[in-house]
Coordinates of C-alpha atoms and ligand atoms in Angstrom, one line a residue:
Chain Q
M1 CA 21.5 -50.5 -17.9
I2 CA 18.3 -49.2 -19.3
S3 CA 16.0 -52.2 -19.2
A4 CA 15.8 -53.9 -22.6
P5 CA 12.5 -53.5 -24.3
S6 CA 10.1 -56.3 -25.0
K7 CA 12.3 -58.8 -26.9
T8 CA 13.3 -60.8 -23.8
R9 CA 9.9 -60.3 -22.1
R10 CA 6.6 -61.6 -23.0
G11 CA 4.2 -58.9 -24.2
P12 CA 2.4 -57.4 -27.1
H13 CA 4.3 -57.2 -30.4
P14 CA 6.5 -54.1 -30.7
I15 CA 4.4 -52.8 -33.6
L16 CA 1.3 -53.0 -31.5
L17 CA 3.1 -51.3 -28.6
W18 CA 4.0 -48.5 -31.0
L19 CA 0.5 -48.2 -32.4
L20 CA -1.0 -47.9 -28.9
S21 CA 1.6 -45.5 -27.7
S22 CA 1.1 -41.7 -27.6
I23 CA 3.6 -41.2 -30.4
G24 CA 2.3 -44.1 -32.5
K25 CA -1.3 -42.7 -32.4
K26 CA -0.1 -39.2 -33.3
T27 CA 1.9 -40.6 -36.2
I28 CA -1.2 -42.5 -37.6
V29 CA -3.2 -39.2 -37.5
A30 CA -0.3 -37.5 -39.3
L31 CA 0.1 -40.2 -42.0
T32 CA -3.6 -40.4 -42.7
G33 CA -3.6 -36.6 -42.7
I34 CA -1.0 -36.6 -45.5
C35 CA -3.1 -39.0 -47.6
L36 CA -6.1 -36.7 -47.1
V37 CA -4.1 -33.6 -48.0
L38 CA -2.8 -35.3 -51.1
F39 CA -6.3 -36.4 -52.0
V40 CA -7.7 -32.9 -51.5
T41 CA -5.0 -31.5 -53.7
G42 CA -5.5 -34.0 -56.5
H43 CA -9.3 -33.6 -56.3
L44 CA -8.9 -29.8 -56.8
L45 CA -6.6 -30.3 -59.8
G46 CA -9.2 -32.6 -61.3
N47 CA -12.0 -30.1 -60.6
F48 CA -10.1 -27.4 -62.5
T49 CA -10.9 -29.2 -65.8
I50 CA -14.3 -27.3 -65.5
Y51 CA -12.5 -24.2 -66.7
L52 CA -11.4 -26.0 -69.9
G53 CA -15.0 -26.5 -70.9
P54 CA -17.8 -29.1 -70.6
D55 CA -16.0 -31.8 -72.7
W56 CA -12.9 -31.8 -70.5
L57 CA -14.8 -32.1 -67.2
N58 CA -17.1 -34.8 -68.7
A59 CA -14.2 -36.7 -70.1
Y60 CA -12.4 -36.5 -66.8
A61 CA -15.4 -37.8 -65.0
L62 CA -15.9 -40.6 -67.5
H63 CA -12.3 -41.5 -67.1
L64 CA -12.7 -41.9 -63.4
Q65 CA -15.9 -44.0 -63.8
S66 CA -14.1 -46.3 -66.3
L67 CA -11.5 -47.2 -63.7
G68 CA -14.1 -49.7 -62.5
P69 CA -12.7 -51.9 -59.7
I70 CA -9.7 -49.6 -59.2
L71 CA -12.1 -46.8 -58.4
W72 CA -13.6 -49.0 -55.7
V73 CA -10.2 -49.7 -54.3
I74 CA -9.5 -46.0 -54.1
R75 CA -12.9 -45.3 -52.6
L76 CA -12.5 -48.0 -49.9
G77 CA -9.0 -46.9 -49.3
L78 CA -10.1 -43.3 -48.7
L79 CA -12.9 -44.5 -46.4
A80 CA -10.3 -46.5 -44.4
V81 CA -8.0 -43.5 -44.2
V82 CA -10.8 -41.2 -43.1
G83 CA -12.0 -43.8 -40.6
A84 CA -8.5 -44.3 -39.1
H85 CA -8.0 -40.5 -39.0
I86 CA -11.2 -40.1 -37.0
L87 CA -10.7 -43.2 -34.8
F88 CA -7.2 -42.2 -33.7
T89 CA -8.0 -38.5 -33.2
M90 CA -10.9 -39.6 -30.9
L91 CA -8.7 -42.0 -29.0
L92 CA -6.1 -39.2 -28.5
W93 CA -8.8 -36.8 -27.4
K94 CA -10.2 -39.3 -24.9
E95 CA -6.8 -39.8 -23.3
N96 CA -6.1 -36.1 -23.4
Q97 CA -9.3 -35.3 -21.5
A98 CA -8.3 -37.9 -18.9
A99 CA -4.8 -36.4 -18.6
R100 CA -6.1 -33.0 -17.8
P101 CA -9.5 -33.4 -16.0
K102 CA -9.4 -30.2 -14.1
K103 CA -9.2 -26.9 -16.1
Y104 CA -7.8 -23.7 -14.6
I105 CA -10.4 -21.4 -13.2
A106 CA -8.4 -18.4 -14.5
S107 CA -7.8 -19.8 -17.9
D108 CA -5.4 -18.5 -20.4
P109 CA -4.9 -19.8 -24.0
I110 CA -1.0 -19.5 -23.7
Q111 CA 0.2 -19.5 -27.2
T112 CA -2.3 -22.0 -28.5
T113 CA -4.2 -20.9 -31.6
V114 CA -8.0 -21.2 -32.1
F115 CA -7.2 -23.4 -35.2
A116 CA -5.3 -25.8 -33.0
R117 CA -8.0 -25.8 -30.3
T118 CA -10.9 -26.4 -32.7
M119 CA -9.4 -29.3 -34.6
R120 CA -12.1 -31.7 -33.4
L121 CA -14.9 -29.2 -34.2
S122 CA -13.6 -28.3 -37.6
G123 CA -12.9 -31.9 -38.4
L124 CA -16.4 -33.1 -37.5
C125 CA -17.9 -30.2 -39.5
V126 CA -15.8 -31.3 -42.5
L127 CA -17.1 -34.8 -42.0
A128 CA -20.7 -33.6 -42.2
F129 CA -19.7 -31.6 -45.3
I130 CA -18.2 -34.6 -47.0
V131 CA -21.4 -36.6 -46.3
F132 CA -23.4 -33.8 -47.9
H133 CA -21.0 -33.5 -50.8
L134 CA -21.3 -37.2 -51.5
A135 CA -25.1 -37.2 -51.3
H136 CA -25.1 -34.2 -53.6
F137 CA -22.8 -35.0 -56.5
T138 CA -21.9 -38.7 -56.1
L139 CA -25.1 -40.3 -55.0
Q140 CA -27.2 -37.5 -56.4
I141 CA -30.0 -37.9 -53.8
V142 CA -30.1 -34.2 -52.9
D143 CA -31.6 -33.5 -56.3
P144 CA -32.4 -36.8 -58.1
S145 CA -32.9 -35.0 -61.4
F146 CA -29.1 -34.8 -61.7
K147 CA -29.2 -38.5 -62.6
H148 CA -30.9 -37.9 -65.9
L149 CA -28.6 -35.2 -67.2
E150 CA -27.0 -36.6 -70.4
T151 CA -24.8 -35.2 -73.1
T152 CA -22.8 -36.6 -76.0
L153 CA -19.0 -36.9 -75.8
D154 CA -17.2 -38.3 -78.9
G155 CA -20.5 -39.6 -80.2
H156 CA -21.3 -41.5 -76.9
Q157 CA -24.2 -40.8 -74.5
V158 CA -22.5 -39.8 -71.1
H159 CA -23.6 -38.4 -67.8
D160 CA -23.4 -34.5 -68.1
V161 CA -21.3 -33.8 -65.0
Y162 CA -20.6 -30.3 -66.2
R163 CA -24.3 -29.4 -66.3
M164 CA -24.8 -31.0 -62.9
V165 CA -22.1 -28.9 -61.3
V166 CA -23.4 -25.7 -62.9
L167 CA -27.0 -26.5 -61.8
G168 CA -25.8 -27.6 -58.4
F169 CA -23.9 -24.4 -57.7
S170 CA -26.6 -22.1 -59.2
N171 CA -28.5 -22.8 -56.0
L172 CA -27.2 -20.1 -53.6
P173 CA -27.8 -22.0 -50.3
V174 CA -26.0 -25.1 -51.7
S175 CA -23.0 -22.9 -52.8
L176 CA -22.9 -21.4 -49.3
I177 CA -22.8 -24.8 -47.7
Y178 CA -19.8 -25.6 -49.9
I179 CA -18.0 -22.4 -49.1
G180 CA -18.7 -22.9 -45.4
G181 CA -17.5 -26.5 -45.5
L182 CA -14.3 -25.5 -47.3
F183 CA -13.7 -22.7 -44.9
L184 CA -13.8 -25.2 -42.0
L185 CA -11.5 -27.5 -43.9
T186 CA -9.1 -24.5 -44.4
L187 CA -9.1 -23.9 -40.6
H188 CA -8.4 -27.6 -40.0
L189 CA -5.5 -27.6 -42.5
S190 CA -4.0 -24.3 -41.4
H191 CA -3.0 -26.0 -38.2
G192 CA -3.0 -29.6 -39.5
I193 CA -0.4 -29.5 -42.2
G194 CA 2.2 -27.7 -40.1
S195 CA 1.3 -30.0 -37.2
L196 CA 2.0 -33.1 -39.2
F197 CA 5.5 -32.0 -40.0
Q198 CA 6.1 -31.6 -36.3
T199 CA 4.5 -35.0 -35.5
L200 CA 6.6 -36.8 -38.0
G201 CA 9.7 -35.1 -36.8
F202 CA 10.6 -32.9 -39.8
T203 CA 10.8 -29.6 -38.0
N204 CA 13.6 -27.9 -36.1
R205 CA 13.9 -24.4 -34.6
T206 CA 14.6 -22.8 -37.9
T207 CA 12.2 -24.6 -40.2
R208 CA 9.1 -24.6 -37.9
P209 CA 8.1 -20.9 -38.5
L210 CA 8.7 -21.3 -42.2
I211 CA 6.6 -24.5 -42.4
E212 CA 3.8 -22.9 -40.4
L213 CA 3.8 -20.0 -42.8
A214 CA 3.8 -22.3 -45.9
T215 CA 1.0 -24.3 -44.3
K216 CA -1.3 -21.3 -43.9
A217 CA -0.5 -20.2 -47.5
Y218 CA -1.2 -23.7 -48.8
A219 CA -4.5 -24.1 -46.9
W220 CA -5.8 -20.7 -48.1
L221 CA -4.7 -21.5 -51.7
L222 CA -6.7 -24.7 -51.6
F223 CA -9.6 -22.6 -50.2
L224 CA -9.4 -20.1 -53.0
G225 CA -9.0 -22.8 -55.6
Y226 CA -12.0 -24.7 -54.4
I227 CA -14.4 -21.9 -53.9
S228 CA -13.5 -20.3 -57.2
I229 CA -15.8 -22.9 -58.8
P230 CA -19.1 -22.1 -57.0
V231 CA -18.2 -18.4 -57.2
S232 CA -17.6 -18.7 -60.9
V233 CA -21.0 -20.4 -61.4
L234 CA -22.8 -17.8 -59.2
T235 CA -21.3 -14.9 -61.0
G236 CA -22.0 -16.4 -64.4
L237 CA -18.3 -16.9 -65.4
V238 CA -19.0 -20.6 -65.9
K239 CA -22.4 -21.5 -67.4
Chain A
M1 CA 1.8 -2.6 -3.3
K2 CA -1.6 -4.2 -2.6
F3 CA -3.0 -7.3 -4.3
Y4 CA -6.3 -9.2 -4.1
L5 CA -5.4 -12.9 -4.2
E6 CA -7.7 -15.8 -5.1
V7 CA -5.8 -18.8 -3.8
W8 CA -6.7 -22.5 -4.3
R9 CA -7.0 -24.1 -0.8
Q10 CA -7.3 -27.9 -0.5
K11 CA -6.9 -29.9 2.7
G12 CA -5.5 -33.1 1.2
P13 CA -5.2 -35.3 -1.9
E14 CA -8.7 -36.7 -1.5
S15 CA -10.6 -33.6 -0.4
G16 CA -12.2 -31.1 -2.8
G17 CA -10.8 -27.6 -2.8
K18 CA -11.9 -24.1 -3.7
L19 CA -10.5 -20.6 -4.3
E20 CA -10.2 -18.4 -1.1
H21 CA -10.0 -14.7 -1.1
Y22 CA -7.0 -13.0 0.6
E23 CA -5.6 -9.5 0.6
A24 CA -1.8 -9.0 0.3
N25 CA -1.0 -5.6 1.9
N26 CA 2.3 -3.6 2.0
I27 CA 4.1 -5.7 -0.5
P28 CA 7.4 -4.2 -1.7
A29 CA 7.7 -4.1 -5.5
E30 CA 11.0 -5.9 -5.3
A31 CA 9.5 -8.9 -3.4
S32 CA 9.5 -12.1 -5.4
F33 CA 6.2 -13.8 -5.9
L34 CA 7.1 -16.4 -3.2
E35 CA 8.2 -13.7 -0.8
M36 CA 4.8 -12.0 -1.3
L37 CA 3.2 -15.3 -0.3
D38 CA 5.5 -15.5 2.7
I39 CA 4.3 -12.1 3.8
V40 CA 0.7 -13.2 3.3
N41 CA 1.3 -16.4 5.3
E42 CA 2.7 -14.4 8.2
D43 CA -0.4 -12.4 8.2
L44 CA -2.6 -15.5 8.0
T45 CA -0.7 -17.1 10.9
A46 CA -1.1 -14.0 13.0
K47 CA -4.9 -14.3 12.4
G48 CA -4.9 -17.9 13.3
I49 CA -5.6 -19.1 9.7
E50 CA -3.6 -22.1 8.3
P51 CA -0.8 -20.7 6.0
I52 CA -0.9 -21.4 2.3
Q53 CA 1.2 -24.4 1.4
F54 CA 3.4 -24.1 -1.7
D55 CA 6.6 -25.6 -2.9
S56 CA 10.0 -23.9 -3.1
D57 CA 13.6 -24.7 -2.6
C58 CA 16.5 -22.8 -4.1
R59 CA 14.5 -19.6 -4.9
E60 CA 17.1 -18.8 -7.5
G61 CA 15.6 -20.4 -10.5
I62 CA 17.7 -23.6 -10.7
C63 CA 15.9 -26.4 -8.8
G64 CA 12.5 -26.4 -10.5
N65 CA 10.7 -26.9 -7.2
C66 CA 8.4 -23.9 -7.3
S67 CA 5.2 -24.5 -9.1
L68 CA 2.3 -22.1 -9.2
T69 CA -0.2 -21.4 -11.9
I70 CA -0.7 -17.6 -11.8
N71 CA -3.7 -16.2 -13.7
G72 CA -3.8 -19.4 -15.7
V73 CA -0.2 -19.5 -16.7
P74 CA 2.3 -21.9 -15.0
H75 CA 5.0 -19.8 -13.4
G76 CA 3.0 -16.7 -14.3
P77 CA 3.8 -13.9 -16.7
G78 CA 7.2 -13.7 -18.2
R79 CA 9.3 -16.7 -19.0
G80 CA 10.9 -17.8 -15.8
T81 CA 10.3 -19.7 -12.6
T82 CA 7.8 -18.5 -10.0
C83 CA 10.6 -17.7 -7.6
Q84 CA 12.2 -15.4 -10.2
L85 CA 8.9 -13.5 -10.7
Y86 CA 8.8 -10.1 -9.0
M87 CA 5.8 -8.2 -7.9
R88 CA 6.7 -5.2 -10.0
K89 CA 5.5 -7.3 -12.9
F90 CA 1.9 -6.8 -11.6
R91 CA -0.3 -3.7 -11.3
D92 CA -1.0 -2.3 -7.9
G93 CA -4.4 -3.5 -6.8
Q94 CA -4.5 -6.4 -9.3
I95 CA -6.5 -9.5 -8.7
I96 CA -4.2 -12.5 -8.9
T97 CA -5.5 -16.1 -9.1
I98 CA -3.1 -18.7 -7.9
E99 CA -3.8 -22.4 -8.6
P100 CA -1.7 -25.5 -8.4
F101 CA -0.1 -27.1 -11.5
R102 CA -2.9 -29.1 -13.1
A103 CA -2.4 -32.5 -14.7
D104 CA -3.9 -35.8 -13.7
S105 CA -0.4 -37.2 -13.2
F106 CA 0.5 -34.4 -10.8
P107 CA -2.0 -35.0 -8.0
V108 CA -2.5 -32.1 -5.6
E109 CA -1.2 -33.0 -2.1
R110 CA -2.3 -29.8 -0.4
D111 CA -3.2 -26.3 -1.4
L112 CA -0.7 -25.4 -4.1
V113 CA 1.7 -28.4 -3.6
V114 CA 1.5 -31.1 -6.3
N115 CA 3.2 -34.5 -6.4
R116 CA 5.6 -34.5 -9.4
E117 CA 7.1 -38.0 -8.8
A118 CA 5.7 -39.1 -12.1
Y119 CA 8.7 -37.1 -13.7
D120 CA 11.1 -39.0 -11.4
R121 CA 9.7 -42.3 -12.5
I122 CA 10.2 -41.3 -16.1
M123 CA 13.8 -40.4 -15.3
Q124 CA 14.2 -43.8 -13.6
A125 CA 13.0 -45.5 -16.7
G126 CA 15.9 -44.2 -18.8
G127 CA 16.9 -40.7 -18.0
F128 CA 20.5 -41.7 -17.2
I129 CA 23.7 -43.1 -18.6
S130 CA 24.4 -46.6 -17.3
E131 CA 28.1 -46.8 -18.3
R132 CA 30.4 -45.6 -15.5
A133 CA 31.9 -42.7 -17.4
G134 CA 34.4 -41.8 -14.7
S135 CA 35.2 -38.3 -13.7
A136 CA 34.9 -35.4 -16.2
P137 CA 37.3 -36.1 -19.1
D138 CA 40.0 -33.6 -19.9
A139 CA 38.7 -30.8 -22.1
N140 CA 38.8 -31.7 -25.8
S141 CA 39.9 -35.3 -25.2
V142 CA 36.4 -36.4 -26.4
P143 CA 35.9 -34.2 -29.5
I144 CA 32.2 -33.1 -29.8
P145 CA 31.3 -30.6 -32.5
K146 CA 30.3 -27.3 -31.1
V147 CA 26.9 -27.3 -32.7
V148 CA 26.1 -30.6 -31.1
A149 CA 27.4 -29.6 -27.7
D150 CA 25.3 -26.4 -27.9
V151 CA 22.1 -28.3 -28.6
A152 CA 22.9 -30.8 -25.8
M153 CA 23.5 -27.9 -23.5
D154 CA 20.2 -26.3 -24.5
A155 CA 18.4 -29.5 -23.7
A156 CA 20.2 -30.0 -20.5
A157 CA 18.8 -26.7 -19.3
C158 CA 15.5 -28.5 -18.4
I159 CA 15.0 -28.3 -14.6
G160 CA 12.1 -30.7 -14.6
C161 CA 9.7 -28.3 -13.0
G162 CA 6.6 -29.7 -14.7
A163 CA 5.4 -26.4 -16.1
C164 CA 5.2 -28.0 -19.6
A165 CA 2.7 -30.6 -18.6
A166 CA 0.8 -28.1 -16.4
A167 CA 0.5 -25.6 -19.3
C168 CA -0.5 -28.3 -21.9
P169 CA -4.3 -28.5 -22.4
N170 CA -3.7 -32.2 -22.9
G171 CA -1.5 -32.6 -19.8
S172 CA 1.3 -33.9 -22.0
A173 CA 4.9 -34.3 -20.6
M174 CA 6.5 -34.5 -24.1
L175 CA 8.6 -31.3 -23.8
F176 CA 10.2 -32.6 -20.6
V177 CA 10.8 -36.1 -22.0
S178 CA 12.1 -34.8 -25.3
A179 CA 14.6 -32.5 -23.4
K180 CA 16.0 -35.5 -21.5
V181 CA 16.1 -37.7 -24.6
T182 CA 17.9 -35.0 -26.6
H183 CA 20.3 -34.0 -23.9
L184 CA 21.5 -37.6 -23.1
G185 CA 21.3 -38.8 -26.7
L186 CA 23.6 -36.3 -28.3
L187 CA 26.7 -36.9 -26.2
P188 CA 29.0 -39.9 -26.8
Q189 CA 28.4 -41.3 -23.2
G190 CA 24.6 -41.5 -23.8
K191 CA 24.5 -42.5 -27.4
P192 CA 24.8 -46.3 -27.2
E193 CA 21.5 -46.5 -25.2
N194 CA 19.5 -44.0 -27.4
D195 CA 17.0 -46.5 -28.6
R196 CA 16.4 -48.2 -25.3
R197 CA 16.2 -44.8 -23.6
V198 CA 13.5 -43.3 -25.9
L199 CA 11.4 -46.5 -25.8
S200 CA 11.6 -46.8 -22.1
M201 CA 11.0 -43.2 -21.2
V202 CA 8.1 -42.7 -23.6
R203 CA 6.5 -45.9 -22.4
Q204 CA 6.8 -44.8 -18.8
M205 CA 5.4 -41.4 -19.8
D206 CA 2.3 -43.1 -21.3
K207 CA 2.0 -45.3 -18.3
E208 CA 1.9 -42.3 -16.0
G209 CA -1.1 -41.1 -17.8
F210 CA 0.3 -38.0 -19.4
G211 CA -1.6 -36.8 -22.5
N212 CA -0.6 -36.7 -26.1
C213 CA 0.9 -33.7 -27.9
S214 CA -1.5 -31.8 -30.2
N215 CA 1.3 -29.4 -31.2
Y216 CA -0.3 -26.5 -29.3
Y217 CA 3.2 -25.2 -28.1
A218 CA 1.9 -23.9 -24.8
C219 CA 4.7 -25.9 -23.1
E220 CA 7.4 -24.1 -25.1
A221 CA 5.8 -20.7 -24.2
V222 CA 6.0 -21.3 -20.4
C223 CA 9.2 -23.3 -20.2
P224 CA 11.6 -21.4 -17.8
A225 CA 14.6 -23.1 -19.5
G226 CA 13.6 -22.2 -23.0
I227 CA 13.4 -25.8 -24.2
P228 CA 12.1 -25.6 -27.9
A229 CA 9.2 -27.9 -29.0
S230 CA 11.3 -29.0 -31.9
F231 CA 12.9 -31.5 -29.5
I232 CA 9.5 -33.2 -29.4
A233 CA 9.8 -33.6 -33.2
G234 CA 13.1 -35.2 -32.8
M235 CA 11.8 -37.5 -30.0
N236 CA 8.8 -38.6 -32.2
R237 CA 11.2 -39.6 -34.9
A238 CA 13.6 -41.4 -32.6
Y239 CA 10.8 -43.3 -30.9
S240 CA 9.3 -44.5 -34.2
F241 CA 12.7 -45.6 -35.6
A242 CA 13.5 -47.4 -32.4
S243 CA 10.2 -49.2 -32.5
I244 CA 10.9 -50.3 -36.1
K245 CA 14.3 -51.6 -35.1
E246 CA 12.7 -53.4 -32.1
S247 CA 10.0 -55.0 -34.2
V248 CA 12.4 -56.3 -36.9
G249 CA 14.7 -57.6 -34.2
I250 CA 17.7 -55.3 -34.7
P251 CA 19.5 -55.4 -31.3
L252 CA 19.0 -52.1 -29.5
Ligands
HEM301 C1 -13.5 -36.1 -41.5 C2 -13.5 -35.7 -40.3 C3 -12.2 -35.2 -39.7 C4 -12.0 -35.2 -38.3 C5 -13.0 -35.6 -37.3 C6 -10.7 -34.8 -38.1 C7 -10.1 -34.6 -36.8 C8 -8.8 -34.2 -36.5 C9 -8.3 -33.9 -35.2 C10 -9.1 -33.9 -33.9 C11 -7.0 -33.6 -35.4 C12 -6.0 -33.3 -34.3 C13 -5.3 -34.5 -33.7 C14 -4.4 -34.1 -32.6 O1 -3.3 -33.5 -32.8 O2 -4.7 -34.4 -31.4 C15 -6.7 -33.8 -36.8 C16 -5.4 -33.6 -37.3 C17 -5.2 -33.5 -38.7 N1 -6.2 -33.6 -39.7 FE1 -8.1 -34.1 -39.5 N2 -10.0 -34.5 -39.2 C18 -10.9 -34.8 -40.3 C19 -10.7 -34.6 -41.6 C20 -9.5 -34.2 -42.2 C21 -9.3 -34.0 -43.6 C22 -10.4 -34.1 -44.7 C23 -8.0 -33.7 -43.7 C24 -7.2 -33.3 -44.9 C25 -7.7 -33.0 -46.1 C26 -7.4 -33.7 -42.4 C27 -6.1 -33.4 -42.2 C28 -5.5 -33.4 -40.9 C29 -4.1 -33.2 -40.7 C30 -3.1 -32.9 -41.7 C31 -3.9 -33.2 -39.3 C32 -2.6 -33.0 -38.5 C33 -2.0 -34.3 -38.1 C34 -1.0 -34.0 -37.0 O3 -1.3 -33.3 -36.0 O4 0.1 -34.5 -37.1 N3 -8.4 -34.0 -41.5 N4 -7.8 -34.1 -37.5
FES302 S1 12.5 -22.5 -6.0 FE1 14.1 -23.4 -7.2 S2 13.5 -22.9 -9.2 FE2 12.1 -21.8 -8.0

């Protein structure tokens, strides 16, 4: 008989065994990946309020601010998700390096795509971009004058997020950083989303090519959606 | 035909190795890759040089013993085993680099010979059916839907050669393990032990030090048996479900 798993033996709890196994770690990366993809999608939909005019974006921003403690729960949750995503990808990477210490002298990429091979690089660049983005629009330390932009909304004094975004993206180098960061995110996702379906076991021989195609389309749609905002500001469509 | 070979030479498991340059002269186009090496070895022996050590057995593509990485691709160009690769696939005068299968869990024993016992230990961990199923049942006495039988057959095509782990930039053996888990798990004789099997085999795979899948699909591209990487997706799912059952105490 195939020897019974841990139940009769002393050892780590099965959940811990799963978490530390190859497949468990991959699954954590995929599950945190889903959360991040959903966040990125929701964030874009929220950002689109900019096209409805200053009052819409400012009201949306005010609404988020007024969530109070819930906002902090979401923020800490996202931080934990990003942290787990990075921690587990790095654990996987370390083991993968050890499993294949000697490279071939005559190396051949064999089927692997650049997107897949550069996940770590694109991911870490995205991390740097996220830090910049938070410093720029959330903490407002890149240009502290953003803190003092005010406007009236329904008779109340509120932070003028709309003006901040327009001023922020009017700066060409800053817009280029955003476009570059989003480009790297797109590369990350054009392998990542399809990959997570495979990791979680939702693919088969017929669906994988379709999922991969849909993944690329989705990643590039996100890209176009996001960069449309700095591009609109730079071209004067949004002012 | 004539070829310029760069061949990995290594005295033993502990010693370092390096590429050595040899010329392969007067090779017939219909020679297989291994026959080409046989000719080169005869040449080397005549010159008093140690012949190149490499693995082979059936030489007809069924045993999975041959194992060379040719120009960076396990089993070389074309999807098949090294023994089924013919020299007409190469250009006259081409430089051909020959290295052993590379993965930390496949230590090089000598020259191009690697130790693939790690795969045997994974099989011993669960790649079998414990129940004595007797001799082959009469046809159709155990009804199995055709689609299921076909997938099981596709998975059973795996010859355990190790090319998947050797092609994987992460040295991952998941294509091999998933083929075994799929093949045994689809048929009525193997089904009762599915959860134990997947837990046991994946744990042994991890213990052997194979890497984790990053969904590169290099394995699938070199597999001489055409095992699809979607079997890995199925194994991932089966392993996680078996783990959940195990942790809430459902008997496996
Ligand atoms: C913040 C820094 C980030 C780093 C360092 C990072 C790193 C990585 C790495 C190395 C992998 C490949 C893991 C493997 O298969 O071995 C990966 C996968 C993935 N990442 Fe990221 N990533 C980051 C951010 C993001 C973000 C912001 C998103 C989504 C918006 C994301 C979504 C994904 C997805 C969906 C996968 C595929 C999961 C799978 O293979 O099953 N990542 N990440
Ligand atoms: S020697 Fe048997 S498969 Fe190549």
